[in-house]
């Protein structure tokens, strides 16, 4: 008798067929069809109203709403890189890593869907899995630009405050670029459309998203913008070089340059009397003349929230001239804006 083994060819799950597999393995329930459709339509309307033709037609096609409904609560733009870019890479397990992302995102979920920007790179477990793919050298990149409290993206979120900080929009945009920087595709990095879809959600304006995106590009140390795509590398960019060069300049040198620049632009002819390097009211001479008192750079205003510069400057004005009885207050010295216009 001659025997032979029977070959069973097993085809891995491909394309959108992964959606029900993830649902079965990760969730007890993904809501009712009506609930999922409501979310899908909200995103479809958001893309059409906020971005219009700025997004490729695929994102505005009714079929994409069907994909959002099928992938819920994951955004298709999160699953696509895991399947198409990372699926062929050694060490990547789609369902296992999707489970980690789902569990960690649930702790601080602020949107109806889980986006690429929501991948919790700050979590040691998720980060370790991703570094298996990218290589350990990218840890410095993550620390500098995304995950640490003093990283470039986190600082930008804190600087803006409000809804931007609550959403951690800068960090999420940087995360979207990072996860699109690797894989089997010949063209790596996130396009403008992928950056928008990677974090955009109903209620977030296109203007705010693009403004933060452009700022992240200008402050990140390891992000490149080449060929219309945002991607991370292990090599520092010009932003980091400039910061390092600036930090190498001694404070006393900066103070001297500021003093020279101030004197060169300050009015020196009558009726002005200009006084530089003012630290307090005692530094302003008590004379019945029109005096321009220039504060010492030590008193520079660095507001924590937009809109506080005027208040901080007014308080400083009161500190300098408010206690000098011979010096008119700011309200008397400056004409109201409506009189000037």
PDB file of C-alpha atoms in Angstrom, residues 136-148 151-152 178 220-223 232-236:
ATOM      1  CA  UNK A 136      15.191  49.218  19.519  1.00  0.00           C
ATOM      2  CA  UNK A 137      16.934  52.278  18.096  1.00  0.00           C
ATOM      3  CA  UNK A 138      13.521  53.936  17.723  1.00  0.00           C
ATOM      4  CA  UNK A 139      13.079  54.169  21.491  1.00  0.00           C
ATOM      5  CA  UNK A 140      15.043  57.430  21.490  1.00  0.00           C
ATOM      6  CA  UNK A 141      12.731  58.744  18.783  1.00  0.00           C
ATOM      7  CA  UNK A 142       9.628  57.871  20.811  1.00  0.00           C
ATOM      8  CA  UNK A 143      11.050  59.387  23.998  1.00  0.00           C
ATOM      9  CA  UNK A 144      12.043  62.642  22.342  1.00  0.00           C
ATOM     10  CA  UNK A 145       8.922  63.289  20.276  1.00  0.00           C
ATOM     11  CA  UNK A 146       5.900  61.329  21.543  1.00  0.00           C
ATOM     12  CA  UNK A 147       5.735  59.409  24.807  1.00  0.00           C
ATOM     13  CA  UNK A 148       7.556  61.310  27.546  1.00  0.00           C
ATOM     14  CA  UNK A 151       8.518  65.137  24.545  1.00  0.00           C
ATOM     15  CA  UNK A 152       8.027  67.619  21.738  1.00  0.00           C
ATOM     16  CA  UNK A 178       4.988  56.882  13.510  1.00  0.00           C
ATOM     17  CA  UNK A 220       9.537  67.288  16.243  1.00  0.00           C
ATOM     18  CA  UNK A 221      13.172  66.217  16.294  1.00  0.00           C
ATOM     19  CA  UNK A 222      12.913  62.962  14.345  1.00  0.00           C
ATOM     20  CA  UNK A 223      10.027  63.566  11.935  1.00  0.00           C
ATOM     21  CA  UNK A 232       9.863  59.120  11.638  1.00  0.00           C
ATOM     22  CA  UNK A 233      13.492  58.034  11.468  1.00  0.00           C
ATOM     23  CA  UNK A 234      16.301  57.547  13.967  1.00  0.00           C
ATOM     24  CA  UNK A 235      18.262  60.493  12.560  1.00  0.00           C
ATOM     25  CA  UNK A 236      17.602  63.937  14.086  1.00  0.00           C
TER      26      UNK A 236
END
